[in-house]
Amino acid sequence: MKIRNILLAIPLVLILIHFSSCRDDFDFDDYETRIEYYKNIRPGEQLDDNELNIVTWNIKLAFGNTGNDPWSNDIGGKPELIDSISQLLLSLNPHIVLLQEVPYNRENTVIKRVLDTIGISMNYNYAFGGHGFNSNGTYPTRSQWGIAILSKFEITQIENREVFNLNDIWSRRSVLNATLKIGDEKYLSAYSLHYFHGAPSTESFLSQVHKTREFYQESFFPKIIGGDFNYSNSIDTILNLTNCAPPGYDVIDKIYVSDEFDILEYYNENEESFNFSDHFA
């Protein structure tokens, strides 16, 4: 399998790789349960040419890059911004999108189901995994946020596994896995993550990486792992996967793949995405 392109602009990475069910059984107004769900809204495609185009992007809770603070009483998640995010992603024509800082039912966003809105606008199947809900004293108190996966392929199952927790809601972090059906009896494991950057020690931070490795090693399928690692130094030896970025290109937004894949191209996206987030796409 081959990776045709990787698009990385500090917050968003695009790669091309050679190579329905639905769960929505939760109370939308529940702010005390870590939410996870997925929806297939289109028939899954089949991977015919053995090349995958993959993007990763931290979308800054759909607050844009205008100085608005998601952790204040500023208002984000406005329809025009979410539409711009959807249109930019569509212009890249990805098979799989890995998103971070995705808001869910957030008190200070106009659109409450941001991922659903993006998925429906793009006509992509999608999955969400929450890190947790905000504790008292963290604004906005009625809020959840997490990671997400969008895909042209059918999502057959998901698991949202916690990999970090300092016993407060803000520092909880999860890794979302979606099993994707890419052909007859052919499957792929995609993982989206956003590591906690304020760990009290390097050892504590790297525990997230070790738990991610334990998580993905449970899958027998080819693997794609991407997101906001919040760590620019190499963690390649811990993950034991191929870093899609060329040597010397060390940024916090990364995509790793298992050895079934060959990387065909890796490049930075244009700066348009920086209008919609504090990360590039």
Short mmCIF file of C-alpha atoms in Angstrom, two decimals:
data_model
loop_
_atom_site.label_atom_id
_atom_site.label_comp_id
_atom_site.label_asym_id
_atom_site.label_seq_id
_atom_site.Cartn_x
_atom_site.Cartn_y
_atom_site.Cartn_z
CA MET A 1 0.00 0.00 0.00
CA LYS A 2 1.20 3.49 -0.71
CA ILE A 3 0.76 6.87 0.85
CA ARG A 4 0.43 9.30 -1.97
CA ASN A 5 0.41 12.53 0.00
CA ILE A 6 0.72 13.80 3.48
CA LEU A 7 -0.46 17.26 4.05
CA LEU A 8 0.83 18.74 7.26
CA ALA A 9 0.64 22.32 8.26
CA ILE A 10 1.25 22.22 11.93
CA PRO A 11 -2.38 21.64 12.65
CA LEU A 12 -3.50 19.70 9.66
CA VAL A 13 -1.82 16.82 7.94
CA LEU A 14 -2.85 15.30 4.65
CA ILE A 15 -1.55 11.98 3.44
CA LEU A 16 -2.34 9.64 0.61
CA ILE A 17 -1.86 5.99 1.32
CA HIS A 18 -1.50 3.04 -1.03
CA PHE A 19 -2.86 0.36 0.04
CA SER A 20 -24.08 0.99 8.36
CA SER A 21 -24.15 1.10 11.55
CA CYS A 22 -24.97 3.88 13.93
CA ARG A 23 -24.88 4.59 17.60
CA ASP A 24 -26.63 7.60 19.05
CA ASP A 25 -28.20 6.23 22.21
CA PHE A 26 -27.37 9.05 24.59
CA ASP A 27 -29.00 12.07 26.15
CA PHE A 28 -27.83 15.14 24.27
CA ASP A 29 -28.15 17.28 27.39
CA ASP A 30 -26.08 14.93 29.55
CA TYR A 31 -22.98 16.83 30.74
CA GLU A 32 -21.79 14.11 33.11
CA THR A 33 -21.15 11.23 30.71
CA ARG A 34 -18.15 10.99 28.39
CA ILE A 35 -19.87 10.87 25.01
CA GLU A 36 -18.92 8.62 22.10
CA TYR A 37 -20.93 7.81 18.99
CA TYR A 38 -20.71 7.20 15.26
CA LYS A 39 -23.01 7.59 12.27
CA ASN A 40 -22.93 6.23 8.74
CA ILE A 41 -24.89 8.68 6.60
CA ARG A 42 -23.70 7.40 3.21
CA PRO A 43 -22.82 4.03 1.67
CA GLY A 44 -19.19 3.25 2.27
CA GLU A 45 -16.81 3.54 -0.66
CA GLN A 46 -14.38 0.81 -1.66
CA LEU A 47 -10.70 1.59 -2.00
CA ASP A 48 -10.06 0.78 -5.66
CA ASP A 49 -6.66 2.28 -6.47
CA ASN A 50 -4.85 1.43 -3.22
CA GLU A 51 -4.12 5.09 -2.46
CA LEU A 52 -5.46 6.92 0.56
CA ASN A 53 -5.61 10.64 1.14
CA ILE A 54 -5.58 11.44 4.86
CA VAL A 55 -5.87 14.74 6.72
CA THR A 56 -5.40 15.63 10.38
CA TRP A 57 -6.45 18.99 11.79
CA ASN A 58 -6.95 20.61 15.18
CA ILE A 59 -9.95 22.90 14.61
CA LYS A 60 -9.66 24.91 17.86
CA LEU A 61 -13.18 24.12 19.06
CA ALA A 62 -14.59 25.90 15.97
CA PHE A 63 -13.58 29.29 17.34
CA GLY A 64 -11.43 30.36 14.39
CA ASN A 65 -8.12 32.20 14.59
CA THR A 66 -9.43 35.66 15.48
CA GLY A 67 -8.38 35.81 19.11
CA ASN A 68 -11.63 34.45 20.53
CA ASP A 69 -11.01 32.29 23.59
CA PRO A 70 -12.97 29.01 23.77
CA TRP A 71 -12.43 28.96 27.55
CA SER A 72 -14.07 32.33 28.16
CA ASN A 73 -17.49 33.82 27.52
CA ASP A 74 -16.56 34.43 23.87
CA ILE A 75 -18.92 32.79 21.39
CA GLY A 76 -17.72 30.33 18.73
CA GLY A 77 -19.08 27.51 16.64
CA LYS A 78 -20.76 29.92 14.24
CA PRO A 79 -22.35 28.48 11.09
CA GLU A 80 -20.18 30.43 8.66
CA LEU A 81 -16.95 29.20 10.29
CA ILE A 82 -18.10 25.59 10.39
CA ASP A 83 -19.09 25.84 6.73
CA SER A 84 -15.60 27.19 5.91
CA ILE A 85 -14.02 24.25 7.73
CA SER A 86 -16.21 21.80 5.79
CA GLN A 87 -15.47 23.42 2.45
CA LEU A 88 -11.71 23.47 3.06
CA LEU A 89 -11.73 19.80 3.96
CA LEU A 90 -13.81 18.95 0.88
CA SER A 91 -11.32 20.80 -1.32
CA LEU A 92 -8.63 18.37 -0.15
CA ASN A 93 -10.77 15.37 -1.13
CA PRO A 94 -9.60 13.15 1.76
CA HIS A 95 -10.66 9.56 2.30
CA ILE A 96 -10.18 10.00 6.06
CA VAL A 97 -10.08 13.09 8.28
CA LEU A 98 -8.75 13.03 11.84
CA LEU A 99 -9.98 16.01 13.89
CA GLN A 100 -8.99 17.34 17.30
CA GLU A 101 -10.54 19.95 19.62
CA VAL A 102 -14.03 19.14 18.41
CA PRO A 103 -16.73 20.74 20.60
CA TYR A 104 -19.86 18.88 21.56
CA ASN A 105 -22.98 20.50 23.04
CA ARG A 106 -20.85 23.39 24.20
CA GLU A 107 -22.50 26.19 26.11
CA ASN A 108 -20.58 28.91 24.24
CA THR A 109 -20.99 27.65 20.66
CA VAL A 110 -23.83 28.56 18.34
CA ILE A 111 -23.86 25.14 16.67
CA LYS A 112 -24.10 22.44 19.34
CA ARG A 113 -23.39 19.36 17.20
CA VAL A 114 -20.35 20.62 15.30
CA LEU A 115 -19.16 17.23 14.06
CA ASP A 116 -22.62 16.24 12.84
CA THR A 117 -22.86 19.55 10.98
CA ILE A 118 -19.47 19.05 9.31
CA GLY A 119 -20.18 15.40 8.48
CA ILE A 120 -23.57 16.14 6.93
CA SER A 121 -22.19 19.10 4.99
CA MET A 122 -19.35 16.96 3.58
CA ASN A 123 -21.51 13.82 3.25
CA TYR A 124 -18.95 11.80 5.20
CA ASN A 125 -19.52 9.12 7.83
CA TYR A 126 -18.28 10.28 11.22
CA ALA A 127 -17.37 9.27 14.76
CA PHE A 128 -16.85 11.28 17.95
CA GLY A 129 -15.07 10.50 21.19
CA GLY A 130 -15.19 12.88 24.16
CA HIS A 131 -12.31 13.53 26.52
CA GLY A 132 -14.78 14.42 29.23
CA PHE A 133 -17.07 17.12 30.52
CA ASN A 134 -15.90 20.29 32.24
CA SER A 135 -15.79 20.34 36.01
CA ASN A 136 -17.19 23.12 38.18
CA GLY A 137 -14.99 26.18 37.96
CA THR A 138 -13.96 25.52 34.35
CA TYR A 139 -15.77 27.74 31.90
CA PRO A 140 -17.95 26.90 30.11
CA THR A 141 -19.16 24.45 32.75
CA ARG A 142 -21.77 22.95 30.42
CA SER A 143 -19.43 21.61 27.81
CA GLN A 144 -17.72 18.62 26.27
CA TRP A 145 -14.91 18.37 23.73
CA GLY A 146 -12.96 15.59 22.09
CA ILE A 147 -11.61 14.02 18.91
CA ALA A 148 -13.33 12.84 15.76
CA ILE A 149 -12.95 10.85 12.55
CA LEU A 150 -14.65 11.52 9.20
CA SER A 151 -14.53 8.91 6.46
CA LYS A 152 -15.77 8.03 2.99
CA PHE A 153 -15.68 4.42 4.18
CA GLU A 154 -18.23 2.63 6.32
CA ILE A 155 -17.52 2.77 10.05
CA THR A 156 -18.17 -0.66 11.52
CA GLN A 157 -17.29 0.03 15.16
CA ILE A 158 -15.52 2.51 17.43
CA GLU A 159 -13.76 2.59 20.77
CA ASN A 160 -12.87 5.74 22.71
CA ARG A 161 -10.18 4.83 25.22
CA GLU A 162 -8.84 7.08 27.95
CA VAL A 163 -5.03 7.34 27.93
CA PHE A 164 -4.45 10.16 30.41
CA ASN A 165 -6.15 11.50 33.55
CA LEU A 166 -4.76 13.70 36.31
CA ASN A 167 -7.99 13.30 38.26
CA ASP A 168 -9.55 16.45 36.92
CA ILE A 169 -11.79 16.79 33.89
CA TRP A 170 -9.63 19.28 32.01
CA SER A 171 -6.62 16.96 31.80
CA ARG A 172 -8.47 13.85 30.64
CA ARG A 173 -7.44 12.65 27.19
CA SER A 174 -8.75 9.82 25.02
CA VAL A 175 -7.77 8.14 21.76
CA LEU A 176 -10.62 7.40 19.34
CA ASN A 177 -10.39 4.29 17.15
CA ALA A 178 -12.73 3.67 14.22
CA THR A 179 -12.69 0.43 12.25
CA LEU A 180 -13.27 1.29 8.58
CA LYS A 181 -14.39 -1.12 5.88
CA ILE A 182 -12.33 -0.23 2.81
CA GLY A 183 -13.34 -3.20 0.62
CA ASP A 184 -14.70 -6.73 0.62
CA GLU A 185 -13.35 -8.26 3.81
CA LYS A 186 -10.79 -5.43 4.01
CA TYR A 187 -10.57 -3.18 7.03
CA LEU A 188 -8.45 -0.37 8.38
CA SER A 189 -7.98 0.95 11.93
CA ALA A 190 -7.92 4.76 12.15
CA TYR A 191 -7.03 6.58 15.36
CA SER A 192 -7.42 10.26 16.24
CA LEU A 193 -5.76 11.72 19.33
CA HIS A 194 -4.93 14.94 21.16
CA TYR A 195 -2.37 14.51 23.92
CA PHE A 196 -2.32 16.57 27.11
CA HIS A 197 0.60 19.02 26.90
CA GLY A 198 0.74 20.10 30.54
CA ALA A 199 1.84 16.78 32.02
CA PRO A 200 3.93 17.26 35.19
CA SER A 201 6.89 15.33 33.75
CA THR A 202 8.18 13.91 30.50
CA GLU A 203 7.55 10.44 31.88
CA SER A 204 3.93 11.36 32.61
CA PHE A 205 3.49 12.77 29.12
CA LEU A 206 5.02 9.73 27.46
CA SER A 207 2.62 7.45 29.35
CA GLN A 208 0.00 8.63 26.83
CA VAL A 209 2.20 7.35 24.01
CA HIS A 210 2.75 3.98 25.65
CA LYS A 211 -0.99 3.54 26.25
CA THR A 212 -1.69 4.48 22.63
CA ARG A 213 0.74 1.80 21.49
CA GLU A 214 -0.96 -0.77 23.72
CA PHE A 215 -4.30 0.30 22.23
CA TYR A 216 -3.36 0.02 18.56
CA GLN A 217 -1.51 -3.26 19.06
CA GLU A 218 -4.88 -4.86 19.80
CA SER A 219 -5.89 -4.37 16.15
CA PHE A 220 -4.91 -6.84 13.43
CA PHE A 221 -5.73 -4.37 10.65
CA PRO A 222 -3.46 -1.82 8.95
CA LYS A 223 -3.25 1.27 11.13
CA ILE A 224 -3.27 5.05 10.71
CA ILE A 225 -2.70 7.18 13.81
CA GLY A 226 -2.75 10.95 13.69
CA GLY A 227 -3.51 14.09 15.59
CA ASP A 228 -2.14 16.81 17.82
CA PHE A 229 0.64 15.16 19.80
CA ASN A 230 1.59 18.42 21.57
CA TYR A 231 5.18 17.19 21.47
CA SER A 232 7.64 18.06 18.74
CA ASN A 233 10.42 15.65 19.70
CA SER A 234 10.46 12.24 18.09
CA ILE A 235 8.35 9.56 19.71
CA ASP A 236 8.83 7.21 16.78
CA THR A 237 10.73 4.59 18.75
CA ILE A 238 7.91 4.31 21.30
CA LEU A 239 5.09 4.06 18.78
CA ASN A 240 7.13 1.75 16.54
CA LEU A 241 5.30 3.05 13.46
CA THR A 242 6.38 5.00 10.39
CA ASN A 243 6.30 8.77 10.80
CA CYS A 244 4.92 10.17 7.55
CA ALA A 245 6.90 13.40 7.85
CA PRO A 246 10.34 13.48 6.22
CA PRO A 247 13.44 13.38 8.48
CA GLY A 248 14.03 16.66 10.26
CA TYR A 249 10.42 17.82 9.88
CA ASP A 250 9.42 17.74 13.52
CA VAL A 251 6.07 19.30 14.40
CA ILE A 252 3.34 18.57 16.94
CA ASP A 253 0.73 17.50 14.36
CA LYS A 254 1.69 14.11 13.00
CA ILE A 255 0.48 11.04 11.14
CA TYR A 256 1.94 7.59 11.69
CA VAL A 257 1.19 4.44 9.71
CA SER A 258 1.90 0.74 10.06
CA ASP A 259 4.33 -1.04 7.77
CA GLU A 260 1.66 -2.08 5.24
CA PHE A 261 1.94 1.43 3.78
CA ASP A 262 4.44 3.26 1.62
CA ILE A 263 4.51 7.05 1.78
CA LEU A 264 4.27 8.57 -1.67
CA GLU A 265 4.10 12.25 -0.77
CA TYR A 266 4.04 14.53 2.25
CA TYR A 267 3.55 18.27 2.07
CA ASN A 268 2.23 21.36 3.82
CA GLU A 269 -1.17 22.75 3.04
CA ASN A 270 -1.63 26.35 2.05
CA GLU A 271 -2.23 28.92 4.75
CA GLU A 272 -5.99 29.24 4.19
CA SER A 273 -6.65 26.77 6.98
CA PHE A 274 -4.92 29.09 9.46
CA ASN A 275 -7.86 31.46 9.06
CA PHE A 276 -10.12 28.88 10.70
CA SER A 277 -7.89 27.52 13.47
CA ASP A 278 -4.62 28.15 15.29
CA HIS A 279 -3.30 25.06 13.46
CA PHE A 280 -2.72 24.61 9.78
CA ALA A 281 -4.67 22.05 7.78
#
